[in-house]
CSV table of C-alpha atoms in Angstrom, one decimal:
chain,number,residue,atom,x,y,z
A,1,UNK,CA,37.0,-19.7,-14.6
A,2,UNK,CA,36.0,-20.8,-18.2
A,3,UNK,CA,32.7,-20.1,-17.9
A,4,UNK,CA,33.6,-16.5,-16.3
A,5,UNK,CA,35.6,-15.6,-19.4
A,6,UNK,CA,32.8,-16.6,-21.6
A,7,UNK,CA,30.7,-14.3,-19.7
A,8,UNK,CA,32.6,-11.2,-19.3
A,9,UNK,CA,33.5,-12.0,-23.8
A,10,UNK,CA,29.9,-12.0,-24.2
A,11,UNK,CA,29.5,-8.8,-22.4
A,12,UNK,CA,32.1,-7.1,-24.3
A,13,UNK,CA,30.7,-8.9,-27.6
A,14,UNK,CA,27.1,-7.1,-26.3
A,15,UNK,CA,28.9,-3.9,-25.7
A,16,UNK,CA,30.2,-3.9,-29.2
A,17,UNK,CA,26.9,-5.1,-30.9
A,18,UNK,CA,24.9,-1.9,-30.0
A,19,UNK,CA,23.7,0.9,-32.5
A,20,UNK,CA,25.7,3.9,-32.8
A,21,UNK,CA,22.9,5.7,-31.9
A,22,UNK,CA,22.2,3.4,-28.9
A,23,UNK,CA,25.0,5.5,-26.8
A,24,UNK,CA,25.0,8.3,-28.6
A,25,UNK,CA,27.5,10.6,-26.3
A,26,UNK,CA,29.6,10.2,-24.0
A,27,UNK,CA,28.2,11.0,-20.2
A,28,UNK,CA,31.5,10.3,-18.6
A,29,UNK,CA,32.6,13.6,-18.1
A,30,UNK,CA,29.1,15.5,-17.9
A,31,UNK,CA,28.6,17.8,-14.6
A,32,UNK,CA,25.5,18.6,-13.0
A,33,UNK,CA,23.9,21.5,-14.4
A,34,UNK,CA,23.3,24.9,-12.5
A,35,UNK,CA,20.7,24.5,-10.3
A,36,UNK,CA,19.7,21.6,-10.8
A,37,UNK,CA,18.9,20.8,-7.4
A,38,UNK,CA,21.1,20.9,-3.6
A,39,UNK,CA,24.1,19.4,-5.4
A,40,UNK,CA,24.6,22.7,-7.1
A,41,UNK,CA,25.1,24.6,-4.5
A,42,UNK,CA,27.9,26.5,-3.9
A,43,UNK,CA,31.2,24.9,-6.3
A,44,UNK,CA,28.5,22.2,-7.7
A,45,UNK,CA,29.6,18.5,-8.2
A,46,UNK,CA,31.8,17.5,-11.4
A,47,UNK,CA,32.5,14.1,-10.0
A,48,UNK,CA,35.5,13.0,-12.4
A,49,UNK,CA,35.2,15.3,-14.7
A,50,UNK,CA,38.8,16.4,-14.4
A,51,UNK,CA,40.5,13.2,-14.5
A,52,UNK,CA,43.3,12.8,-16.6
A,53,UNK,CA,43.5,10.0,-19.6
A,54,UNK,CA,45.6,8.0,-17.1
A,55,UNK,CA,42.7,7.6,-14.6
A,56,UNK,CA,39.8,6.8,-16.8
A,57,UNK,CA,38.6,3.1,-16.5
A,58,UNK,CA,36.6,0.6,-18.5
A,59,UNK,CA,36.0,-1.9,-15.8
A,60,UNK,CA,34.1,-5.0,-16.1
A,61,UNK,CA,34.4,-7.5,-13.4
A,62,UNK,CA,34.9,-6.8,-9.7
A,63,UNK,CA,39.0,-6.6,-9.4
A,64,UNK,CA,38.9,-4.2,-12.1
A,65,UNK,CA,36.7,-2.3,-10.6
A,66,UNK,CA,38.2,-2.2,-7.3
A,67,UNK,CA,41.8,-1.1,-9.1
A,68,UNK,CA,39.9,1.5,-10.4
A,69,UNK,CA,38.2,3.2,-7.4
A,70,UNK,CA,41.8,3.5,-5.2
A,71,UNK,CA,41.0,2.8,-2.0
A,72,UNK,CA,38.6,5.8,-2.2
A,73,UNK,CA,41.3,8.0,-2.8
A,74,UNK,CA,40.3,11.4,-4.2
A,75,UNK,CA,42.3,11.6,-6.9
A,76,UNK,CA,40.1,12.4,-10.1
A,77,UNK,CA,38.9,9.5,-12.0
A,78,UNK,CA,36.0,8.4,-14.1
A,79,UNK,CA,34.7,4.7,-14.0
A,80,UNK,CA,33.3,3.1,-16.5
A,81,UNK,CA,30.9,0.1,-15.9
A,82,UNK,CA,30.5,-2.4,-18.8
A,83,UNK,CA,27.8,-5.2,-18.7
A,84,UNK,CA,27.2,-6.9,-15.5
A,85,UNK,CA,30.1,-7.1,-11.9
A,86,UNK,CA,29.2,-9.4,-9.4
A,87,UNK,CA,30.2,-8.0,-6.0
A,88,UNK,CA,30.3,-11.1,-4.4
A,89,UNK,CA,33.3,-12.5,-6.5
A,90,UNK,CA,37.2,-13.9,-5.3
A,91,UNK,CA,40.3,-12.4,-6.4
A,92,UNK,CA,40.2,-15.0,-9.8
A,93,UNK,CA,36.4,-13.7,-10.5
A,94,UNK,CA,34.7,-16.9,-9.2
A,95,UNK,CA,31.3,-16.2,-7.5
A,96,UNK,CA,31.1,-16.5,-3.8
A,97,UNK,CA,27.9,-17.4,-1.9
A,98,UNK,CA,27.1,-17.4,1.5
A,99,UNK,CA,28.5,-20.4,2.2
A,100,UNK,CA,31.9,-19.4,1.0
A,101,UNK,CA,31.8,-16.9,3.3
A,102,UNK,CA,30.9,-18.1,6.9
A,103,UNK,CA,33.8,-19.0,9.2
A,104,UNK,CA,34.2,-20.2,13.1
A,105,UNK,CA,30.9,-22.6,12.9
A,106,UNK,CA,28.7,-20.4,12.1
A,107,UNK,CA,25.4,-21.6,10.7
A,108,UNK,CA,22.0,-20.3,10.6
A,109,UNK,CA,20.4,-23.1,12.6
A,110,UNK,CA,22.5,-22.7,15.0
A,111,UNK,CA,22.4,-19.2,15.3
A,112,UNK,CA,18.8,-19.6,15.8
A,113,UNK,CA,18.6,-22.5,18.5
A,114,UNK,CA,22.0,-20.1,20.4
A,115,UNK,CA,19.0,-16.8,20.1
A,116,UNK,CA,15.6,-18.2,20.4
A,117,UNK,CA,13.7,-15.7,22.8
A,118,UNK,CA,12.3,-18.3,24.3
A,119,UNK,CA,15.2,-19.5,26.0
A,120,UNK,CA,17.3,-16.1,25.6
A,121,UNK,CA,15.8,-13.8,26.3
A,122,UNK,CA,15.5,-10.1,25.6
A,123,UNK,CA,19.7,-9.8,26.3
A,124,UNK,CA,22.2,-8.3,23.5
A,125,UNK,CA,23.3,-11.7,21.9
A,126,UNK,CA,27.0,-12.9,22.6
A,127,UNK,CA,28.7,-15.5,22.6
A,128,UNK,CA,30.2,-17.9,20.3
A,129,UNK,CA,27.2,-17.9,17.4
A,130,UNK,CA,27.3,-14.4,17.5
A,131,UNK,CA,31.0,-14.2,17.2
A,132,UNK,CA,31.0,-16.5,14.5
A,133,UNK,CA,28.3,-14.1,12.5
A,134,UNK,CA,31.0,-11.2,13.2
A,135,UNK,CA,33.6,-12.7,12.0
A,136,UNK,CA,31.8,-14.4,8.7
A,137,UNK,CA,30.1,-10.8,8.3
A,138,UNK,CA,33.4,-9.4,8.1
A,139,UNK,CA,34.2,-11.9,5.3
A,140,UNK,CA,31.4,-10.8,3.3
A,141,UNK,CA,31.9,-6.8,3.8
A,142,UNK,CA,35.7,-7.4,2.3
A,143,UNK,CA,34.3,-8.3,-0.9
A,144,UNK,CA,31.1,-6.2,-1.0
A,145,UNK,CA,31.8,-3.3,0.4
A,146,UNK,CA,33.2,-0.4,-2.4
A,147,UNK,CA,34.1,2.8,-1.1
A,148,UNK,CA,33.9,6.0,-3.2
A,149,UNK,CA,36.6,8.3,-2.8
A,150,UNK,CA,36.5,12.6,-3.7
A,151,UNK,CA,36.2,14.1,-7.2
A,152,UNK,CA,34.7,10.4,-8.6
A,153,UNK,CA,32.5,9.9,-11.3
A,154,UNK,CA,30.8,6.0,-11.8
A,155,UNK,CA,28.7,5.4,-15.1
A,156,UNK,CA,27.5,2.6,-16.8
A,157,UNK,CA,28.4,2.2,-20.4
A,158,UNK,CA,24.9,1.8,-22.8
A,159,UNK,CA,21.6,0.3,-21.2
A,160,UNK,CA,23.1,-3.2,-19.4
A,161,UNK,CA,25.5,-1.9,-17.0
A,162,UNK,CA,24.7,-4.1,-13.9
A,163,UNK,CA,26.7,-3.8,-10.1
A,164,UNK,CA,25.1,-6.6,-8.2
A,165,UNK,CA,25.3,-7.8,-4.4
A,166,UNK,CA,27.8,-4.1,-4.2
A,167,UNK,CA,27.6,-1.7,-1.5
A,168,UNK,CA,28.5,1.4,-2.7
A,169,UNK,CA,29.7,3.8,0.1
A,170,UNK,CA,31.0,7.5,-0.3
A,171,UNK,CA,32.2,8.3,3.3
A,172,UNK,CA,33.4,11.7,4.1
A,173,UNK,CA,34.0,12.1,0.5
A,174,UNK,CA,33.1,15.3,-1.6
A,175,UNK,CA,32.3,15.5,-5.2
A,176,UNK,CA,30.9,12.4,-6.8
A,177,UNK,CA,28.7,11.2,-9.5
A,178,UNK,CA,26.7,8.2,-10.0
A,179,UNK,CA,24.8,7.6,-13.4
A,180,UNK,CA,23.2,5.1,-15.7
A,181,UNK,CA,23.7,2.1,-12.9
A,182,UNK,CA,21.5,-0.5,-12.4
A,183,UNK,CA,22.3,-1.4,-8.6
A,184,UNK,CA,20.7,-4.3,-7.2
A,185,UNK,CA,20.4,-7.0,-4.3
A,186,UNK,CA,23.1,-5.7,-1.8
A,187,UNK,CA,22.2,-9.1,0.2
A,188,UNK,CA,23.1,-9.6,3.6
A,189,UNK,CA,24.6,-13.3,4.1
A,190,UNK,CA,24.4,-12.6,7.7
A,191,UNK,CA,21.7,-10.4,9.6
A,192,UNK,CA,22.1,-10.1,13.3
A,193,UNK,CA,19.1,-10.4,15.6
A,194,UNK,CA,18.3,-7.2,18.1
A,195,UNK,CA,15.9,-8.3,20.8
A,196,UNK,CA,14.9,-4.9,21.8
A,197,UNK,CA,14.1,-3.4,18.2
A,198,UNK,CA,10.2,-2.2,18.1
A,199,UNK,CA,9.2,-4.2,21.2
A,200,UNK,CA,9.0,-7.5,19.4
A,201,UNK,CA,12.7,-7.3,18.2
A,202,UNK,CA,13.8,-7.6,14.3
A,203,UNK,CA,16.4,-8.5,11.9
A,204,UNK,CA,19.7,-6.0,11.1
A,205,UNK,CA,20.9,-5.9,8.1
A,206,UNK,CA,25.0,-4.1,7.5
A,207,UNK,CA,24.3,-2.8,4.0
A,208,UNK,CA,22.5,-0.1,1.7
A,209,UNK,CA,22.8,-0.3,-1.9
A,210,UNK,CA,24.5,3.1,-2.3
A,211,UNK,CA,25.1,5.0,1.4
A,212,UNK,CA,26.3,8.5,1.8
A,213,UNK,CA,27.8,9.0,5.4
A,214,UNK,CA,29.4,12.6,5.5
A,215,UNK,CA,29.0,13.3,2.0
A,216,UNK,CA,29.1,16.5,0.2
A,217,UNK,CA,28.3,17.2,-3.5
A,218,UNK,CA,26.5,14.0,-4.7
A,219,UNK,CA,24.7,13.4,-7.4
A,220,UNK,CA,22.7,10.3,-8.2
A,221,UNK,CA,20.9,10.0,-11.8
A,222,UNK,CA,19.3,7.7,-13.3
A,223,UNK,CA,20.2,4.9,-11.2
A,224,UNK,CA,18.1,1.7,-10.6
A,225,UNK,CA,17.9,0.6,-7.4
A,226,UNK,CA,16.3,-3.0,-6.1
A,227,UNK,CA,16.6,-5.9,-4.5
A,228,UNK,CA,15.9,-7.8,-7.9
A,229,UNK,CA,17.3,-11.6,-7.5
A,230,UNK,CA,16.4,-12.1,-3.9
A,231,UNK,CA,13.2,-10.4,-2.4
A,232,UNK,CA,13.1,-10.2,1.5
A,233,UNK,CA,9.3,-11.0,0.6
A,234,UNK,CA,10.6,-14.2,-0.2
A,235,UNK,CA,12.7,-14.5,2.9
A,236,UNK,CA,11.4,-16.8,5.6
A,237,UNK,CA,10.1,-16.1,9.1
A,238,UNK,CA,12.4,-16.5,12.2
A,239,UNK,CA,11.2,-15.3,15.6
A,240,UNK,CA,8.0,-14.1,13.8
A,241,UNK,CA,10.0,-11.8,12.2
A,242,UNK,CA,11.0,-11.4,8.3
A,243,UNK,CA,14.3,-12.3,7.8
A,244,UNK,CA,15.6,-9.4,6.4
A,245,UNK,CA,19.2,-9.6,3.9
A,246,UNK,CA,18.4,-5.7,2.6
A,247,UNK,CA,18.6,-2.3,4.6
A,248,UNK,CA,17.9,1.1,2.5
A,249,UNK,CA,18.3,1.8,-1.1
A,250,UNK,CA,19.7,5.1,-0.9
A,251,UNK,CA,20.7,6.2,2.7
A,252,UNK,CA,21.8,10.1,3.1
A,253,UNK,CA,23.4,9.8,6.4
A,254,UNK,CA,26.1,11.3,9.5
A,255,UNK,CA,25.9,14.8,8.3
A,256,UNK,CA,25.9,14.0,3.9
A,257,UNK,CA,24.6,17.0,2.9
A,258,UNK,CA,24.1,19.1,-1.0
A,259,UNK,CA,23.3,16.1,-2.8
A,260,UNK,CA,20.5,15.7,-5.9
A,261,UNK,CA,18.8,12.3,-7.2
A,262,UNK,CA,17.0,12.6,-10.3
A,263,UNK,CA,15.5,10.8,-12.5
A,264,UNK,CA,16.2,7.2,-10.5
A,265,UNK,CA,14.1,4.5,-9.8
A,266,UNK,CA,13.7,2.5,-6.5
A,267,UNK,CA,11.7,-0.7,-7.1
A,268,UNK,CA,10.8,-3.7,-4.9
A,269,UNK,CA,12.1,-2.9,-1.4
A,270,UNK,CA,10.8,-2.2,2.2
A,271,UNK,CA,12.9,0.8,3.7
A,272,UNK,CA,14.0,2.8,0.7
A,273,UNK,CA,15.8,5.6,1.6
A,274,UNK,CA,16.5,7.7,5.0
A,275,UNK,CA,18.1,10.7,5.3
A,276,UNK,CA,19.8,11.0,8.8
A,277,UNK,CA,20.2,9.2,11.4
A,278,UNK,CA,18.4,9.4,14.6
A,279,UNK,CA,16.4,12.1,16.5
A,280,UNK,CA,19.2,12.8,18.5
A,281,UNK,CA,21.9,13.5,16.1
A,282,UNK,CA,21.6,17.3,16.1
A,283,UNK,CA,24.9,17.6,14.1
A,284,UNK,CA,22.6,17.5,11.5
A,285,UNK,CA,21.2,20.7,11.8
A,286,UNK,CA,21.8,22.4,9.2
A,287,UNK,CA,22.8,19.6,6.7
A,288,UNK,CA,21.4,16.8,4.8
A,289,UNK,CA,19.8,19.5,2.2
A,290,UNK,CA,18.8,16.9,-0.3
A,291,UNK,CA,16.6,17.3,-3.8
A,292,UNK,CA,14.9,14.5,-4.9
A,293,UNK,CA,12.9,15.0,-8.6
A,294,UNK,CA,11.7,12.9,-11.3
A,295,UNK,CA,11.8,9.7,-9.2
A,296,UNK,CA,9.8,6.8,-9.5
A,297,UNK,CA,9.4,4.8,-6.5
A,298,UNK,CA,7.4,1.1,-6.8
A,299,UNK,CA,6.8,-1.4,-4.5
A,300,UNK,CA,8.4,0.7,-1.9
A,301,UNK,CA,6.8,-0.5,1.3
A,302,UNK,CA,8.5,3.2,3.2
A,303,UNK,CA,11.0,5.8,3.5
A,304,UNK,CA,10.5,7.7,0.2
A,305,UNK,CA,12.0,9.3,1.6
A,306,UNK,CA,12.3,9.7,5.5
A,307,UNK,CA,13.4,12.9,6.8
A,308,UNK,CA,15.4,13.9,10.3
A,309,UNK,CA,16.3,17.8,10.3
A,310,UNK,CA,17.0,17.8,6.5
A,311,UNK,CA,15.7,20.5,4.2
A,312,UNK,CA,14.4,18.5,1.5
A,313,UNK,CA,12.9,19.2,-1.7
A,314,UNK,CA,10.5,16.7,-3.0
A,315,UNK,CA,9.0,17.8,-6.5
A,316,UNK,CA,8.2,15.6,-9.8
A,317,UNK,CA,8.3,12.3,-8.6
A,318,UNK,CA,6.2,9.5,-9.0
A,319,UNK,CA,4.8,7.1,-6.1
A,320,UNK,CA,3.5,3.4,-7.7
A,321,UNK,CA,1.6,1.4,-4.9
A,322,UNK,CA,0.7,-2.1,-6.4
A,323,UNK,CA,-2.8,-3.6,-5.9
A,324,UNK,CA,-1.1,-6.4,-4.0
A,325,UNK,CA,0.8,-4.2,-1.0
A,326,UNK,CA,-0.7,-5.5,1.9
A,327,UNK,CA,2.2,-4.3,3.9
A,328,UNK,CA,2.6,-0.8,2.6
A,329,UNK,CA,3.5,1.4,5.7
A,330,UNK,CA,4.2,5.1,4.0
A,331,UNK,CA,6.0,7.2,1.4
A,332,UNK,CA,6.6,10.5,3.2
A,333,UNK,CA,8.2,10.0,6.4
A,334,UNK,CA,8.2,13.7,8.8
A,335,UNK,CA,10.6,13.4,11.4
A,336,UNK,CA,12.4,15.3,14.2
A,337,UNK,CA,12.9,18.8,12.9
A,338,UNK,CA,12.4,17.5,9.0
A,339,UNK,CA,11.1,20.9,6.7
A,340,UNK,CA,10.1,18.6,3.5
A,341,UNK,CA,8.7,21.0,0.6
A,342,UNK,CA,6.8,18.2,-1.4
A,343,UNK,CA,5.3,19.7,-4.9
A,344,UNK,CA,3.8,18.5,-8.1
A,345,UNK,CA,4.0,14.7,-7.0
A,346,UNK,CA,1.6,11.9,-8.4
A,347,UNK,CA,0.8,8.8,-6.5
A,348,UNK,CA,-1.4,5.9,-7.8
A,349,UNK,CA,-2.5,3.2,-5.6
A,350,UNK,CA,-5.1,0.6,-4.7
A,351,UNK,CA,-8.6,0.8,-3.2
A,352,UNK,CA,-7.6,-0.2,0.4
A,353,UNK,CA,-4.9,2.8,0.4
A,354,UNK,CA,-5.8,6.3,1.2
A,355,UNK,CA,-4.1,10.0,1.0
A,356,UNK,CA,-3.9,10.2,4.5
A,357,UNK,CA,-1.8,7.0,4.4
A,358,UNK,CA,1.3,8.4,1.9
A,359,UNK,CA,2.6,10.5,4.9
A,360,UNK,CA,3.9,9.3,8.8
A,361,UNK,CA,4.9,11.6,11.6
A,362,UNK,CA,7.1,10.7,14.2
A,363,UNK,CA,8.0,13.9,16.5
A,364,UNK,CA,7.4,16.2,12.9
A,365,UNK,CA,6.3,19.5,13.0
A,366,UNK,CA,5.7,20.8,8.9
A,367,UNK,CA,5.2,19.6,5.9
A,368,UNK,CA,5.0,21.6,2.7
A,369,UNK,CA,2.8,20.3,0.0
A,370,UNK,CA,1.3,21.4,-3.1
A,371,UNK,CA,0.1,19.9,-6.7
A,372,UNK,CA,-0.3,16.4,-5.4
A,373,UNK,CA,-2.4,14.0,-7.5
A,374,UNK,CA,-3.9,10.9,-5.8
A,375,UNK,CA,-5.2,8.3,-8.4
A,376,UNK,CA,-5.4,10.9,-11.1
A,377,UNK,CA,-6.9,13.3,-8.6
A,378,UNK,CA,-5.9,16.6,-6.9
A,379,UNK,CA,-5.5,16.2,-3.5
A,380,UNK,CA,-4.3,18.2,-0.4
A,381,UNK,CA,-2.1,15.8,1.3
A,382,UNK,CA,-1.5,18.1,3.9
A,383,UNK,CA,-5.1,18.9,4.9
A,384,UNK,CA,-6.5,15.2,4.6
A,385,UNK,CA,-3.4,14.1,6.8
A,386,UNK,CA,-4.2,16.2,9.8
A,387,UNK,CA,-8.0,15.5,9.3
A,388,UNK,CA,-8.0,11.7,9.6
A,389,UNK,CA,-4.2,11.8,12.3
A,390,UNK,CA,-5.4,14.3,14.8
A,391,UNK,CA,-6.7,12.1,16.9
A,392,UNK,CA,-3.5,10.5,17.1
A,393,UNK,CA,-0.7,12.1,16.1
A,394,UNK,CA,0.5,16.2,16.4
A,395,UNK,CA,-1.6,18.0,13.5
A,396,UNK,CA,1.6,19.4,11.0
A,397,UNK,CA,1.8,22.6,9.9
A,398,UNK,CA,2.5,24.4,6.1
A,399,UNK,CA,5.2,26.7,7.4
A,400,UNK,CA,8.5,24.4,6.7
A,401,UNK,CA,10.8,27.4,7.0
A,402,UNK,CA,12.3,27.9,3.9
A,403,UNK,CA,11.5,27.9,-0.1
A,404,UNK,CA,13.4,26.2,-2.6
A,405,UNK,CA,15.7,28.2,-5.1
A,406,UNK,CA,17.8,25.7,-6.3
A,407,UNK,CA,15.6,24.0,-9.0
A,408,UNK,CA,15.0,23.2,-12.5
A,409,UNK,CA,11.9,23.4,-14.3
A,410,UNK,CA,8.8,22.3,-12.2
A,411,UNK,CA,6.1,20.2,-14.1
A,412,UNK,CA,2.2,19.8,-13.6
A,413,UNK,CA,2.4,16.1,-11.0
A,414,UNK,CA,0.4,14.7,-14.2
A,415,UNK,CA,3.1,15.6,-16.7
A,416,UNK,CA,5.6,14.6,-14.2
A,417,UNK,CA,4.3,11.2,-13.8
A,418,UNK,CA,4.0,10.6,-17.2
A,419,UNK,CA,7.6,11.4,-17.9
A,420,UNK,CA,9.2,10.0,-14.7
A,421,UNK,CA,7.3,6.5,-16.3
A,422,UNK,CA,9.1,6.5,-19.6
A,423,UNK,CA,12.0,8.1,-18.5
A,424,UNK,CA,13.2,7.5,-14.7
A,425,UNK,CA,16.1,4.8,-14.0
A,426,UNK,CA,19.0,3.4,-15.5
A,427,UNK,CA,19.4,2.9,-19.4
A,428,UNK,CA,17.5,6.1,-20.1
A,429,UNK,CA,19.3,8.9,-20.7
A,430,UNK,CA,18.1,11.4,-23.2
């Protein structure tokens, strides 16, 4: 406890310690601008913007900042993050690890002897291992798991404002705002193992860093998103498999639909973002209309995004593929009935990754591209994929069935890529 207080004084102490002109306005009550992307549309997104003084909040630890978000109700409030919350705290603010959590026997070992393929199989597993995961999963999701009520806006105070091990979840919720948040290492104490995923089976991890499910009027600016602390790179092998603790960054999910993310950077992470669920959701039809501009996405190993039946404007972001990605997969993800219009986006990557490797197709039919810069180079993405895939995979065509209105000012992919470098992610803010 002593050493908590300490903490969340120096914070405050670091809060207090900055140049005037290190915050120098208020963002709290800021809307998005008109037009500024799918999130405009219609009544636009305010988030909190009409909260009364009774429901604005200075939170700095993890009850706080519970208190504060209600349950998710959608009474108007603005949430203010100062210095760094730990997500994976008790009621007194004493750090919890995985050990703290698990319940009924469960241990890893033993989960692994119970689920070895060798001796179970390819069945579903059950059983009292698996019930003991359940049950010590449940344990963790109580503490980690923050849901996001209506008419909410979350913003981190200065350039320190840190929500670690959180997942942040706006379910069926409309109107909501997310700024100036460094968001990292939503880690998984307890993945479950699913025989049948990709023929050789894989890890399942329960939570994204921020998830929209049924969302409406979101926007997402200048957020960080990572698993910085505990790479799944770093993770060990079980059943020839990595054992995953992180699922996406930023998943756009069951219907979300109107939402913008600018200016935000995803780092560090295999399956970055999806948006929608599976090719046979076709309640999505007609949803998930997402803008995504001025991003930076680095050591993303795929989905950046990954597309069922959304229309999705991709313009002025910027794709970083280190020299040491052996296992980069894609950026652009076309799936079932996707319409992606991708413009003005620069990618830079190493020798032994080429343009016809930023895009995969599973069941796609279009892609939109124009402006693309490959290594400093104009490139059509569009062309080159079809050229080297058409052995292989259905050629796409140009026609995505609709053009973009709702935008701001489109930038040359070089300009853009210079500016999404100095300017994307949390702790940025003009």
């Amino acid at each position: 406890m002593r050493a908590r207080h300490i903490a969340v004084l120096a914070g405050v102490l670091g809060l207090l310690c900055v140049p005037a002109h290190a915050e120098a306005r208020d963002i709290s009550r800021d809307t998005l601008p008109a037009n500024d992307g799918w999130a405009a549309y219609g009544t636009g997104t305010t988030g909190g913007a009409a909260a009364d003084d009774a429901h604005v909040y200075t939170v700095t630890d993890r009850a706080g900042l519970v208190r504060a978000l209600d349950g998710g109700s959608a009474t108007p409030k603005i949430i203010k993050i100062a210095g760094t919350i730990d997500a994976n705290t008790d009621d007194d603010g004493d750090h919890l690890d995985c050990a703290d959590y698990a319940t009924d026997g469960y241990a890893t070992k033993k989960y692994l002897a119970a689920y070895d393929p060798r001796t179970w199989g390819s069945a579903k597993p059950s059983g009292p291992q698996e019930e003991a995961r359940q049950a010590s999963a449940a344990r963790q999701a109580e503490r980690v798991v923050l849901t996001v009520g209506s008419n909410t806006t979350i913003v981190g105070l200065g350039k320190g404002a840190v929500l670690k091990g959180a997942s942040l979840q706006v379910r069926n919720a409309d109107n909501v705002i997310l700024r100036n948040l460094d968001v990292r290492d939503a880690y998984d104490c307890f993945p479950v193992w699913q025989p049948n995923t990709g023929g050789l089976g894989d890890w399942k991890t329960a939570y994204d860093t921020i998830w929209l499910s049924g969302a409406t009027h979101v926007w997402v600016d200048h957020v960080t998103a990572s698993d910085k602390g505990h790479p799944d790179a770093k993770e060990p092998t079980y059943f020839a498999r990595n054992y995953l603790r992180h699922d996406g960054l930023l998943d756009i999910t069951n219907g979300s639909d109107l939402v913008t993310v600018s200016w935000s950077r995803f780092a560090d992470h295999d399956k970055a973002m999806l948006i929608g669920n599976g090719d046979s959701v076709t309640g999505d039809r007609g949803k998930l209309r997402v803008t995504l501009h001025h991003n930076e996405f680095e050591s993303v190993v795929q989905r950046a995004p990954r597309v069922r039946f959304g229309q999705v404007h991709l313009y002025n972001n910027r794709y970083v593929i280190p020299e040491d990605a052996a296992d980069y997969r894609y950026s652009i993800g076309v799936s079932t009935e996707s319409a992606i219009h991708a413009e003005n986006n620069a990618f830079t990557a190493p020798g032994h990754v080429e343009v016809a490797d930023l895009v995969k197709s599973w069941n796609g039919t279009a892609l939109h591209q124009s402006g693309t810069l490959f290594n400093g180079f104009p490139v059509d993405l569009l062309a080159i994929y079809n050229a080297y895939n058409s052995g292989s995979e259905r050629d796409l065509t140009a026609d995505v069935g609709w053009t973009p209105t709702l935008h701001t000012k489109i930038d040359s992919a070089e300009a853009a890529d210079r500016e999404v470098a100095r300017g994307a992610g949390a702790g940025r803010l003009p």
